[in-house]
XYZ file of C-alpha atoms in Angstrom:
319
model
C 89.677 86.505 90.759
C 88.149 88.322 93.737
C 90.376 87.308 96.621
C 92.198 88.581 99.674
C 95.911 88.065 100.270
C 97.262 86.457 103.396
C 97.987 89.927 104.666
C 101.707 90.815 104.569
C 102.623 87.120 104.469
C 104.364 86.828 101.129
C 104.994 83.083 101.070
C 101.432 82.245 102.083
C 99.997 84.720 99.554
C 102.090 83.256 96.729
C 100.949 79.772 97.768
C 97.322 80.957 97.731
C 97.770 82.576 94.308
C 99.287 79.412 92.836
C 96.418 77.357 94.224
C 93.866 79.740 92.740
C 95.607 79.619 89.349
C 95.302 75.826 89.372
C 91.667 76.029 90.479
C 90.789 78.506 87.727
C 92.499 76.319 85.138
C 90.436 73.329 86.270
C 87.410 75.561 85.732
C 88.463 76.114 82.125
C 90.267 79.452 82.400
C 93.033 80.398 79.978
C 93.487 83.869 81.509
C 93.502 84.454 85.267
C 93.414 88.027 86.580
C 94.274 88.881 90.181
C 93.680 92.091 92.175
C 95.924 95.097 92.552
C 98.799 94.780 95.074
C 97.738 91.208 95.812
C 101.250 90.239 96.881
C 101.398 90.738 99.832
C 98.583 93.266 100.398
C 97.370 96.841 100.193
C 98.503 99.623 102.607
C 95.134 100.350 104.208
C 96.886 102.062 107.124
C 97.477 105.079 104.853
C 93.738 105.741 105.140
C 93.218 104.933 108.813
C 96.394 106.226 110.490
C 98.566 109.313 110.426
C 101.797 109.068 108.380
C 103.751 108.754 111.623
C 101.538 105.929 112.903
C 101.710 104.183 109.542
C 105.473 104.384 109.087
C 106.282 101.054 110.848
C 103.622 99.427 108.682
C 105.361 100.809 105.587
C 108.557 99.082 106.665
C 106.654 95.820 107.202
C 105.238 96.093 103.693
C 108.638 96.879 102.204
C 110.217 93.859 103.866
C 107.364 91.641 102.641
C 107.452 92.982 99.070
C 109.136 91.168 96.208
C 111.912 91.653 93.697
C 111.169 91.372 89.981
C 112.629 89.077 88.794
C 112.859 86.968 91.913
C 111.896 83.649 93.512
C 108.245 84.625 94.076
C 107.896 85.563 90.415
C 109.440 82.219 89.492
C 106.782 80.432 91.580
C 104.003 82.314 89.792
C 105.581 81.575 86.419
C 105.767 77.877 87.258
C 102.103 77.875 88.329
C 101.061 79.575 85.088
C 103.078 77.094 83.040
C 101.690 74.077 84.906
C 98.125 75.355 84.501
C 98.546 76.480 80.896
C 97.125 79.875 81.861
C 98.036 83.474 81.270
C 98.272 85.262 84.610
C 97.999 88.964 85.414
C 98.695 89.779 89.067
C 99.341 92.856 91.174
C 102.411 92.951 93.418
C 104.365 95.306 95.616
C 107.729 95.535 93.852
C 110.923 96.691 95.527
C 113.138 99.044 93.557
C 116.338 97.169 92.610
C 118.627 100.042 93.654
C 116.921 102.336 96.150
C 116.181 100.697 99.488
C 112.770 101.815 100.755
C 111.320 102.548 97.294
C 108.240 100.565 96.274
C 106.192 100.298 93.088
C 102.603 99.189 92.647
C 103.280 96.746 89.827
C 101.304 94.394 87.598
C 102.970 91.256 86.222
C 101.961 89.772 82.869
C 102.836 86.069 82.553
C 101.980 83.896 79.556
C 100.740 80.318 79.469
C 104.286 79.000 79.014
C 105.436 80.729 82.188
C 107.306 83.571 80.506
C 107.226 86.992 82.150
C 105.953 89.149 79.303
C 106.312 92.434 81.146
C 105.770 94.510 84.260
C 103.584 97.595 84.469
C 104.304 100.050 87.276
C 101.345 102.221 88.265
C 102.052 105.657 86.833
C 100.534 107.754 89.614
C 99.665 106.387 93.060
C 96.173 107.504 94.026
C 95.566 109.928 96.885
C 96.872 108.408 100.162
C 98.827 105.784 98.206
C 101.524 108.409 97.606
C 102.687 107.653 101.155
C 103.705 104.165 99.976
C 104.436 103.956 96.250
C 106.453 105.936 93.767
C 105.309 106.251 90.144
C 106.421 104.208 87.180
C 107.186 105.481 83.678
C 105.801 105.099 80.179
C 108.054 102.174 79.320
C 105.510 99.810 80.874
C 102.488 101.037 78.909
C 102.533 97.960 76.695
C 100.156 95.528 75.014
C 101.193 91.904 74.560
C 100.304 89.499 71.755
C 98.925 86.347 73.377
C 96.730 83.419 72.425
C 93.819 85.037 74.318
C 94.129 88.352 72.466
C 96.191 91.520 72.607
C 96.506 91.845 76.355
C 96.961 95.038 78.357
C 96.105 96.316 81.783
C 96.046 99.154 84.276
C 95.907 99.298 88.058
C 92.859 100.695 89.849
C 92.620 104.484 89.482
C 94.676 104.386 86.275
C 91.493 103.158 84.641
C 90.216 106.715 85.158
C 93.120 108.096 83.106
C 91.745 108.615 79.616
C 95.162 109.001 77.993
C 96.614 105.901 79.658
C 93.627 103.892 78.455
C 93.877 105.316 74.942
C 97.587 104.471 74.780
C 96.702 100.780 75.219
C 93.781 100.866 72.820
C 95.976 102.534 70.189
C 98.400 99.603 70.486
C 95.570 97.256 69.494
C 94.423 96.054 72.923
C 91.496 93.632 72.733
C 91.548 92.224 76.286
C 92.050 94.616 79.184
C 92.716 93.642 82.796
C 91.643 96.263 85.326
C 92.787 95.201 88.765
C 91.552 96.979 91.880
C 91.562 96.870 95.652
C 88.470 96.920 97.810
C 88.110 100.508 99.016
C 85.717 100.699 101.955
C 87.703 103.654 103.324
C 86.568 106.005 100.543
C 84.378 109.034 101.348
C 80.858 108.178 102.448
C 79.295 109.284 99.148
C 81.748 107.264 97.027
C 80.469 103.858 95.933
C 83.443 101.745 94.892
C 81.297 99.126 93.173
C 79.597 101.673 90.932
C 82.867 103.510 90.298
C 84.528 100.324 89.055
C 81.555 99.417 86.860
C 81.461 102.853 85.208
C 85.158 102.761 84.349
C 85.160 99.190 83.044
C 82.033 99.682 80.970
C 83.399 102.909 79.497
C 86.720 101.343 78.466
C 85.011 98.339 76.896
C 82.437 100.438 75.048
C 84.855 103.109 73.844
C 87.490 100.615 72.710
C 85.096 97.828 71.642
C 87.086 95.357 73.710
C 86.719 92.959 76.644
C 87.522 94.135 80.171
C 88.320 91.718 82.986
C 87.931 93.320 86.421
C 89.654 91.654 89.379
C 89.249 93.230 92.809
C 90.582 92.256 96.204
C 88.393 91.334 99.140
C 88.816 92.406 102.749
C 88.886 89.703 105.396
C 88.383 90.017 109.156
C 92.119 89.325 109.495
C 92.937 92.460 107.501
C 90.511 94.512 109.578
C 92.056 93.205 112.798
C 95.530 94.035 111.543
C 95.045 97.698 110.652
C 91.980 98.913 112.568
C 93.356 100.889 115.488
C 90.084 102.308 116.837
C 86.316 102.031 116.420
C 86.176 104.611 113.650
C 88.809 102.884 111.491
C 87.162 99.517 112.107
C 83.812 100.882 110.913
C 85.491 102.242 107.775
C 87.192 98.961 106.943
C 84.005 96.940 107.489
C 81.890 99.127 105.201
C 80.121 96.970 102.578
C 79.817 97.451 98.796
C 83.565 98.048 98.473
C 84.668 95.354 95.993
C 83.469 94.345 92.535
C 84.746 91.815 90.015
C 83.233 90.969 86.642
C 83.834 90.731 82.902
C 82.535 93.214 80.325
C 81.970 92.804 76.601
C 82.644 95.194 73.699
C 79.176 96.728 74.107
C 80.025 97.805 77.659
C 77.663 95.311 79.262
C 78.468 92.662 81.828
C 78.913 89.119 80.537
C 78.715 87.667 84.032
C 76.997 87.867 87.337
C 79.310 90.161 89.282
C 80.973 89.354 92.565
C 80.466 91.995 95.236
C 82.592 91.955 98.412
C 82.903 88.150 98.731
C 85.831 86.046 97.587
C 85.296 83.919 94.505
C 86.008 83.416 90.806
C 84.066 84.888 87.894
C 84.251 82.986 84.599
C 83.265 84.033 81.090
C 83.918 82.866 77.558
C 85.162 85.616 75.259
C 85.688 85.756 71.510
C 87.811 88.656 70.276
C 86.040 88.422 66.917
C 83.135 90.079 68.740
C 85.267 93.273 68.701
C 84.985 93.553 64.906
C 81.420 94.600 64.112
C 81.170 97.281 66.843
C 84.285 98.930 65.357
C 82.286 99.740 62.215
C 80.336 102.195 64.343
C 83.044 103.668 66.606
C 86.687 102.877 65.956
C 88.369 105.528 68.089
C 91.833 104.222 67.177
C 90.979 104.081 63.494
C 88.347 105.556 61.183
C 86.306 107.187 63.975
C 89.026 109.652 64.859
C 90.903 112.559 63.320
C 94.598 112.089 63.829
C 95.281 115.235 61.828
C 93.571 117.029 64.732
C 94.274 114.784 67.740
C 97.520 112.964 68.506
C 98.731 111.323 71.706
C 102.479 111.291 72.313
C 103.683 108.637 74.770
C 107.222 108.634 76.115
C 108.133 104.942 76.439
C 111.781 105.658 77.214
C 112.719 104.162 80.605
C 113.558 106.992 82.963
C 117.050 106.909 84.447
C 117.967 108.437 87.803
C 121.669 108.651 86.989
C 123.432 109.488 83.739
C 127.200 109.126 83.938
C 129.365 111.011 81.473
C 132.908 109.637 81.410
C 135.663 111.817 79.957
C 137.879 108.934 78.843
C 141.546 109.162 79.737
C 142.321 111.224 82.831
C 143.671 114.680 82.165
C 147.484 114.957 82.444
C 148.831 116.449 85.644
C 150.359 119.932 85.450
C 154.160 119.878 84.987
C 154.804 121.561 88.327
C 153.168 118.750 90.340
């Protein structure tokens, strides 16, 4: 799904997402992948404004973000259940305890409307550190579904070799890589080519299918966060969004979508992952685990550990 949110309008974005889920299902989809931070949008002001200028925008985003679980998640679950589709969607998630703390999260919902899990982006990329805090290893998970063993990473995480390997080693066969359109990157950085390289590499190395879903930028988003001619020119730069589906040989199965909103469809068969593994099975016979081992800490990280002493100590006799 290459689409733009209704920028910072949570209810309208959820309504749009539910409509797109139904549309994709009518088109035959059993898995629908949405962009990174789709609900309710990406903090482009981090790239076009100073931190001081962008601070009120951060508060707007926080107020428009969602709780997980919460009513917006319930709407998405109901849409997935009604459509009979698995749904993977990026959201801005509020921390349940610390007001002002946000995560860049990816929801995994099955075709019966169950929330399988939530992945929180491990390391916000570059200017994103002004908005999001990092998640932990507890969300590096792969889920058994009727469309395959499903995993996913958000945007720049698909550059992280160890994060990708951790999913492959859990038996991932279908990978969702969700991105945002990044026209504000340096002039010599081509977002379309950068996405293609990463998706092709993960598919070829793991012998799996990769589904890339990237957001689009609308004139409404440009109007919202462009504060001068220079920032407007950055936001309107073309060749900033790419969505497509890759096979186990690292090649595209589809005509890609570049910049424009739309839906890319492909039929996949996870049995196509078998024969290529005879050549390179990097999580099996084509590796040396006596030489290389990856250790992943999947323990949820706690900010507070309370040690209680039990019964209170007796008061001194002279008090």
